[in-house]
Coordinates of C-alpha atoms and ligand atoms in Angstrom, one line a residue:
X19 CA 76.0 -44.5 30.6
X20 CA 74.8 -41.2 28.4
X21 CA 70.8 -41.1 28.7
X22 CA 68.3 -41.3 26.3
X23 CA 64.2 -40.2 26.6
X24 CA 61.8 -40.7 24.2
X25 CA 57.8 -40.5 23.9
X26 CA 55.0 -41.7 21.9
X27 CA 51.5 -40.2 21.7
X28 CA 48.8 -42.3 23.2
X29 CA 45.9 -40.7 20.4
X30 CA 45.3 -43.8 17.8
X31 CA 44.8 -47.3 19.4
X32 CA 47.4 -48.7 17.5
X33 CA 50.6 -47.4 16.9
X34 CA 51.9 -47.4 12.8
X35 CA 54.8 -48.6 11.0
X36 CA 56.2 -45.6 10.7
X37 CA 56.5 -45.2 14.8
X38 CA 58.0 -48.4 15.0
X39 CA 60.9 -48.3 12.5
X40 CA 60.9 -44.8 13.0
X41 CA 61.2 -44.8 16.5
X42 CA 60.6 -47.7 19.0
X43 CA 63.0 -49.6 17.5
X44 CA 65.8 -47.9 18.0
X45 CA 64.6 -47.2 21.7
X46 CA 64.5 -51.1 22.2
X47 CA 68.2 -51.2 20.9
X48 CA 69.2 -48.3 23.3
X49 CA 68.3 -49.8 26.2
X50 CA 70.9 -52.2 25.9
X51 CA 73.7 -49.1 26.0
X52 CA 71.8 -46.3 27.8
X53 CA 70.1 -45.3 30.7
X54 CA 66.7 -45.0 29.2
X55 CA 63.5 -43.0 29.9
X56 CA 60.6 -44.0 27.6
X57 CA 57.0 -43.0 28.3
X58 CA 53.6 -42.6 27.1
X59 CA 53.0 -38.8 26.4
X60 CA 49.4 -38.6 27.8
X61 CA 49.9 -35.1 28.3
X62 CA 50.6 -34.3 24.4
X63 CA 47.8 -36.7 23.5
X64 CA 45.0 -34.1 24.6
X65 CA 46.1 -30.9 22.7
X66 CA 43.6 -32.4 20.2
X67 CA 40.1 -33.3 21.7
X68 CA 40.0 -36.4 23.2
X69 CA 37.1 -38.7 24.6
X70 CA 38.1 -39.5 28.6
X71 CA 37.6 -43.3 28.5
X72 CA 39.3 -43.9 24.9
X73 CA 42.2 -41.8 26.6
X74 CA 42.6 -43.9 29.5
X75 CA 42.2 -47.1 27.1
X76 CA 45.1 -45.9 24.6
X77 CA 47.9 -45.0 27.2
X78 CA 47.7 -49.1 28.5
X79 CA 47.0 -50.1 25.2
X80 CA 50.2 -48.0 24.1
X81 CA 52.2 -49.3 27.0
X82 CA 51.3 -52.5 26.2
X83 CA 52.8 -51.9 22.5
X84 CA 56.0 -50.9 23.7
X85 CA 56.4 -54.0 25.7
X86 CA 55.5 -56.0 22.8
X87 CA 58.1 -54.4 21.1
X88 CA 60.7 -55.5 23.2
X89 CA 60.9 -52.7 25.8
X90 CA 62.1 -54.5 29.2
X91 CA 60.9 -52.5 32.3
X92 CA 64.4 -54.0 33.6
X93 CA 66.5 -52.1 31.3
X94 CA 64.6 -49.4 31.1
X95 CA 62.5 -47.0 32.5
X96 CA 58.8 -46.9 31.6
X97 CA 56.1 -44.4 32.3
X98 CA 53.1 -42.3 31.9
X99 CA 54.2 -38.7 31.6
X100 CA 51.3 -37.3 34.2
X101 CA 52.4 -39.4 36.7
X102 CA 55.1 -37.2 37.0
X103 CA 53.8 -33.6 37.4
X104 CA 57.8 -32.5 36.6
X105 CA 56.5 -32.1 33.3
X106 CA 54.2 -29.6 33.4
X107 CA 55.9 -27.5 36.1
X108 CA 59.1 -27.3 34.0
X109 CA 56.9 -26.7 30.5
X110 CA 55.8 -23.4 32.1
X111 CA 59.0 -21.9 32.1
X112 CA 59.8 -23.5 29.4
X113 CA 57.4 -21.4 28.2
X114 CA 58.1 -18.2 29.4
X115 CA 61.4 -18.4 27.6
X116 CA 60.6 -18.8 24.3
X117 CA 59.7 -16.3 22.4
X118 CA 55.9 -16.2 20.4
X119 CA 57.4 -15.9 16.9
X120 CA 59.9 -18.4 17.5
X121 CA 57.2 -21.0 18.7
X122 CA 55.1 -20.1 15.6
X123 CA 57.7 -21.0 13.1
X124 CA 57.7 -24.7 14.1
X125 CA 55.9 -26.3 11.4
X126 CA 54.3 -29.6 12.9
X127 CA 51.7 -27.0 14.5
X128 CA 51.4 -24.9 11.2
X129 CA 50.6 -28.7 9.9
X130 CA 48.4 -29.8 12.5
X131 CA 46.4 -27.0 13.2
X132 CA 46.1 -26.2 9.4
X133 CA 44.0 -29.9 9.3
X134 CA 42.2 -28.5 12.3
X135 CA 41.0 -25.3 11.2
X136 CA 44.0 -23.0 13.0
X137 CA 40.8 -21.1 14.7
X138 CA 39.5 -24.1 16.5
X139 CA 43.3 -25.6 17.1
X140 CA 43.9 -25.5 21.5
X141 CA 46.6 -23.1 22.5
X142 CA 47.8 -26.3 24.0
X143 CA 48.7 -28.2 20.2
X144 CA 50.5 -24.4 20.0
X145 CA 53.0 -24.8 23.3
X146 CA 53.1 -28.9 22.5
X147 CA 56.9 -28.3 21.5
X148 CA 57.5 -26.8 24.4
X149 CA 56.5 -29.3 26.2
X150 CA 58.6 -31.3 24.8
X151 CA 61.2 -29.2 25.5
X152 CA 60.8 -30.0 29.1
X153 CA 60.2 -33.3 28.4
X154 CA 63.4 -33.9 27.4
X155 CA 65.7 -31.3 29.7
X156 CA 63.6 -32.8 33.2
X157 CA 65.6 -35.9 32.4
X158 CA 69.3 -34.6 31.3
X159 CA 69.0 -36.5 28.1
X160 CA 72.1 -36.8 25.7
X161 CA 70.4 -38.0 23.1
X162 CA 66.6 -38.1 22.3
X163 CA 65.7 -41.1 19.7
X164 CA 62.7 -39.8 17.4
X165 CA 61.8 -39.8 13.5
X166 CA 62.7 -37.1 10.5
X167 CA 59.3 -35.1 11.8
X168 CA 60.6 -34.5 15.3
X169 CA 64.0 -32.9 14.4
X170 CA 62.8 -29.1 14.6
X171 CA 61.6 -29.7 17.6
X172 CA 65.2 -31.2 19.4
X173 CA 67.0 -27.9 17.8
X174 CA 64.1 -26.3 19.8
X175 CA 65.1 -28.2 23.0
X176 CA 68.9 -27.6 22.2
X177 CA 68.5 -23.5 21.6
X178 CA 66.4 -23.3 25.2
X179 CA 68.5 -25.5 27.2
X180 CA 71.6 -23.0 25.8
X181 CA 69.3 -20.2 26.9
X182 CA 68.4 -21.3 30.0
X183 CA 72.3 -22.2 31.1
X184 CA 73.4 -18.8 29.4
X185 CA 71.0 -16.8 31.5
X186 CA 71.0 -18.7 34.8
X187 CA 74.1 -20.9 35.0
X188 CA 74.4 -24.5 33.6
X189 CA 71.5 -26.4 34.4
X190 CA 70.8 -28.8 31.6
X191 CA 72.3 -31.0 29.1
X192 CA 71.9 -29.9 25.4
X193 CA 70.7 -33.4 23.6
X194 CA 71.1 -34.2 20.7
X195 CA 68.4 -35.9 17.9
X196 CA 69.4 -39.6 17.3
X197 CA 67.4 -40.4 14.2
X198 CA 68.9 -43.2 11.7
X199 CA 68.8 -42.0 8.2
X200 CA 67.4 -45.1 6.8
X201 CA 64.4 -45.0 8.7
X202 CA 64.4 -41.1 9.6
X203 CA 60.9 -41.3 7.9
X204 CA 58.2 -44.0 6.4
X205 CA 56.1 -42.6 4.2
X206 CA 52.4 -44.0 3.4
X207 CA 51.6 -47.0 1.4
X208 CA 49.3 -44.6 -0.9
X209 CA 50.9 -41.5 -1.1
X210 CA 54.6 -42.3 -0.8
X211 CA 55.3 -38.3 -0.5
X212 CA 53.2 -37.8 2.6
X213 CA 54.9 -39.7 5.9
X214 CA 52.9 -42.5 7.6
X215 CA 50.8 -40.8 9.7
X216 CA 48.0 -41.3 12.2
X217 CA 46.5 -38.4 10.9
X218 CA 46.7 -39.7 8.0
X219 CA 43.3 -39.1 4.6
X220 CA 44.1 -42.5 3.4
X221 CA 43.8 -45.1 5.7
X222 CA 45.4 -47.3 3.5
X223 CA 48.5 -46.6 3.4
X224 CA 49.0 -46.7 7.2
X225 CA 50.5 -49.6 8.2
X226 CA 48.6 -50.5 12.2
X227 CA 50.4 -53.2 13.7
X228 CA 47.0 -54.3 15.8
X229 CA 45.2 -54.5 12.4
X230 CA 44.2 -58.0 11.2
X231 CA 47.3 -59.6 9.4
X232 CA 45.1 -60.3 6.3
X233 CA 44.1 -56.8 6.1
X234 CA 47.6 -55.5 6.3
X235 CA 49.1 -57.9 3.6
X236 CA 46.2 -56.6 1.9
X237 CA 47.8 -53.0 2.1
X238 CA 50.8 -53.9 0.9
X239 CA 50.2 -55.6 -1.9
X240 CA 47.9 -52.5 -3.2
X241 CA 50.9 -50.0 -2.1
X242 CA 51.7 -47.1 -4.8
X243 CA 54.6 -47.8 -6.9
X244 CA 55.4 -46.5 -10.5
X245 CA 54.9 -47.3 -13.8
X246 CA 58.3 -48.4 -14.6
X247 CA 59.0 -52.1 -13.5
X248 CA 62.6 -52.1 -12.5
X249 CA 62.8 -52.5 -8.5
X250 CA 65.9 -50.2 -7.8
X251 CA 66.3 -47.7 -4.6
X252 CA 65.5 -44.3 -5.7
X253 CA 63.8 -42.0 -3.6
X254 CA 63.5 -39.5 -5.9
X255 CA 62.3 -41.1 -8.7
X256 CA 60.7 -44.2 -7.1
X257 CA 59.8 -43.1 -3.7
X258 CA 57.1 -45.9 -3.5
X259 CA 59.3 -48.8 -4.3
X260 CA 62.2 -47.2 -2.3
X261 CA 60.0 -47.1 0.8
X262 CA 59.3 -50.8 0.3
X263 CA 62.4 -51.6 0.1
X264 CA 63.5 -49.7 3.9
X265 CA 60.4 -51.7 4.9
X266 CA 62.0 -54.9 3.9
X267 CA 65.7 -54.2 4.9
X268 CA 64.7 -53.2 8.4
X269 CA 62.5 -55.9 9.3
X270 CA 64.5 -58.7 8.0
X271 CA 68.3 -57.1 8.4
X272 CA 68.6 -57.4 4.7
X273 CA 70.6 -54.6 2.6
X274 CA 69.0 -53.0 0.2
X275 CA 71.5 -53.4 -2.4
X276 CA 71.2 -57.0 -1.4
X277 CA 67.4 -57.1 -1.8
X278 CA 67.7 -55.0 -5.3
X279 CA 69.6 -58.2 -6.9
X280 CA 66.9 -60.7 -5.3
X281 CA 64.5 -59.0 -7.2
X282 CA 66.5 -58.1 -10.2
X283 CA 64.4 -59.2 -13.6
X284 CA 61.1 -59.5 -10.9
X285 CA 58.0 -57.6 -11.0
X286 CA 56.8 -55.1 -8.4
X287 CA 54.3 -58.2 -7.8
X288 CA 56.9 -60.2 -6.6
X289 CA 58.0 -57.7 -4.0
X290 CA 54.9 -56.7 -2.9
X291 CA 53.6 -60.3 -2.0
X292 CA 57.0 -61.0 -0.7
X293 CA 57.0 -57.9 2.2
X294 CA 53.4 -58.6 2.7
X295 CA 54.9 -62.1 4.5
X296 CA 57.2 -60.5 6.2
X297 CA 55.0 -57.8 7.1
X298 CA 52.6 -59.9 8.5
X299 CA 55.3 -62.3 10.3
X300 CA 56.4 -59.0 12.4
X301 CA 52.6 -58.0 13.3
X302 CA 51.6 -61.7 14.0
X303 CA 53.5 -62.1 17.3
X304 CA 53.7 -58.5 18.7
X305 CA 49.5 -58.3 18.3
X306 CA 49.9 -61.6 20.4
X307 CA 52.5 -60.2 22.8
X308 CA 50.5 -56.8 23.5
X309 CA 47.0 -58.7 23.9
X310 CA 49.4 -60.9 26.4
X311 CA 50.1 -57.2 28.8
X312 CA 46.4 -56.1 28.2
X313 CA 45.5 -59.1 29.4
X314 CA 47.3 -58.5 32.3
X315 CA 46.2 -54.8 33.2
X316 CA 47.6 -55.0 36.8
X317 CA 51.2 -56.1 36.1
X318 CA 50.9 -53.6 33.4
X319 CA 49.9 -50.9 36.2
X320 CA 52.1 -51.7 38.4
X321 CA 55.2 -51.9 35.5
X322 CA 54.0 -48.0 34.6
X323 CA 54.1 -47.3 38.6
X324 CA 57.4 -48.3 39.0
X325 CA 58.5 -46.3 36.5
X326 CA 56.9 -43.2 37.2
X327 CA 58.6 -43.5 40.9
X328 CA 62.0 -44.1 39.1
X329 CA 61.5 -41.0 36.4
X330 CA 60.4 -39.0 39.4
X331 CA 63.8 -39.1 41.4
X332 CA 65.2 -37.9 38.4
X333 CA 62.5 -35.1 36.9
X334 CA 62.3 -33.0 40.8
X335 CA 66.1 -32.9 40.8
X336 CA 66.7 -31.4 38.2
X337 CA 62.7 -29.2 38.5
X338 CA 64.5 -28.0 41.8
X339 CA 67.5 -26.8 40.6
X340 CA 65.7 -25.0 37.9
X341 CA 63.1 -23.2 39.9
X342 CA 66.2 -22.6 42.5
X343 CA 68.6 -20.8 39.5
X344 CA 65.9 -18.9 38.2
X345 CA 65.4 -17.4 41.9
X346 CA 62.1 -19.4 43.4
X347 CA 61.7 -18.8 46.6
X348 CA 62.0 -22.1 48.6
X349 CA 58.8 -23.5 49.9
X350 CA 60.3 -24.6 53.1
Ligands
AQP418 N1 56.2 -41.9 9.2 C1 57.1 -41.9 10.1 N2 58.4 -42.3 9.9 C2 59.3 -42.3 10.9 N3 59.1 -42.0 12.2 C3 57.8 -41.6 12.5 N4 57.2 -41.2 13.6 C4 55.9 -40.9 13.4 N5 55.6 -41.1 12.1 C5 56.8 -41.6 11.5 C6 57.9 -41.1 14.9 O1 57.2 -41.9 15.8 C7 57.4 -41.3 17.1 C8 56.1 -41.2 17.9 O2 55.3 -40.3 17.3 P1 54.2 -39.4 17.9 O3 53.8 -39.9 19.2 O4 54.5 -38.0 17.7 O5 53.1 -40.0 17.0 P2 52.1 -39.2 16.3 O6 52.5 -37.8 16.0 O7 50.8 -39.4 17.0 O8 52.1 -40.0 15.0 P3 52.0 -39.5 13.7 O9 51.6 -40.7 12.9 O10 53.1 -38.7 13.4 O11 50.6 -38.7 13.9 P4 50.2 -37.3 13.4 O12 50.1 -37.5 11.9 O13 48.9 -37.1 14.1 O14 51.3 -36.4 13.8 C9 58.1 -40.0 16.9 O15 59.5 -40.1 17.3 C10 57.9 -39.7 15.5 O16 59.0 -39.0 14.9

């Protein structure tokens, strides 16, 4: 089976919309056909200040989405990325073979830090690619399931792992980005040029899937559109209604050209109050199912244990085969 590894960030409570049809879908659907690494990327999650106890609250609360979500600890492998110290061993030399400039052209930090103020931004939001670089290479991924946002950083992955086997012999796998085009990226509710973000100014456009149903049909209904009426997929010139409209086909398996004749002679009303119901029939249960795991912190514990054991066999094979080509002496 070709493998797959993905992460999600741990820093807002609730994951977004945008994660979920962006990402953690597709990782649910890969599980059935790959051997799958998915974890909660505590390690990421502090290049930004972050309060201790909130920290430790968000990685359950974010493993506890992913089950929700249809993750099966079965089919899968599950874990907290410093439970396995792989990560940061291998994100040092990671480091020490990329270059500075070529680090500084990758523009989620130019983005992030920008928000920040770049003066106060952590040398550690700087390296975060790279550590996503070893992320990825520790487990010999073929292919790495992420959104539209993530791509620069796989090509990242892709032009060390070349380096690395060029210089040393081949050590690891080049992956490759799987990111489905119709949900490569959600934008927000408000501002349907900006993607759904955490991050985000307006939380209004950000679809939580732990919010209160009524508050999220709420946010639909009041999503941007345009002042034209005709409900038709164009992203260029009707990137709000278009972005409906992925919202819709993916959650309910409808095609879009299919859903642009159901609406055909409607009003943007009509749609809205429409994907509001079936908005709110997706967040219903998986709230339920993730208070369900939270409930439960010690099966949840020991799920995220199991899995760090399991990532582990994986991560110091291939950490000691790196540290042996690159000519580390043994410690035995
Ligand atoms: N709007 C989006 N559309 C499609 N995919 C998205 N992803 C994030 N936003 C969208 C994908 O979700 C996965 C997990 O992302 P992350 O852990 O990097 O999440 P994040 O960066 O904390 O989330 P945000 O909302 O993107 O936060 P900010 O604004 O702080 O950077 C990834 O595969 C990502 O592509």
């Amino acid at each position: 089976r070709p493998r797959v590894l993905s992460g999600i960030q741990p820093t807002a409570g609730s994951f977004h919309l945008g994660n979920y049809l962006g990402a953690v879908r597709q990782w649910v659907d890969l599980q059935e056909t790959h051997d799958a690494f998915y974890m909660v990327v505590d390690l990421h999650a502090i290049t930004v200040p972050q309060d201790p106890k909130v920290l430790r609250a968000n990685t359950r609360l974010a493993a506890a989405q992913l089950l929700a979500a249809g993750l099966d600890p079965e089919r899968c492998t599950l874990f907290v990325q410093s439970h396995v110290p792989e990560h940061a061993q291998l994100a040092w030399v990671m480091n020490c073979l990329t270059g500075f400039g070529e680090a500084g052209r990758m523009t989620q930090f130019k983005d992030k830090s920008a928000k920040q103020g770049a003066e106060r931004a952590s040398v550690g939001l700087f390296t975060y690619p790279i550590l996503q670089v070893a992320d990825i290479l520790l487990y010999q991924a073929h292919e790495v399931p992420v959104g539209e946002d993530q791509r620069q950083h796989i090509e990242l992955t892709r032009d060390l792992a070349e380096r690395f086997n060029g210089r040393f012999g081949e050590t690891f796998t080049v992956p490759r980005a799987y990111i489905l085009k119709e949900t490569a990226k959600i934008y927000d509710l408000q501002d349907p040029s900006a993607k759904m973000s955490k991050s985000s100014a307006t939380p209004k456009g950000v679809i939580s899937l732990l919010d209160e149903p009524k508050a999220t049909a709420k946010k639909v209904k009041s999503a941007v559109t345009d002042t034209d009426t005709v409900i038709r997929y164009d992203v260029e010139h009707k990137p709000g209604v278009s972005n409906l409209l992925t919202i819709y086909s993916t959650l309910t398996g409808t095609g879009i050209e299919e859903l642009e004749q159901k609406y055909d002679g409607k009003g943007y009303g009509a749609l809205k109050t429409d994907l509001a119901e079936v908005v709110v029939d997706f967040v219903t249960p998986f709230r339920e199912r993730t208070q369900q795991y939270l409930d439960d912190p010690e099966t949840l514990d020991a799920i995220l244990a199991k899995g760090a054991e399991k990532a582990r066999v994986v991560a110091a094979e291939t950490l000691a085969q790196t540290y042996d080509r690159m000519g580390f002496l043994p410690a035995k």
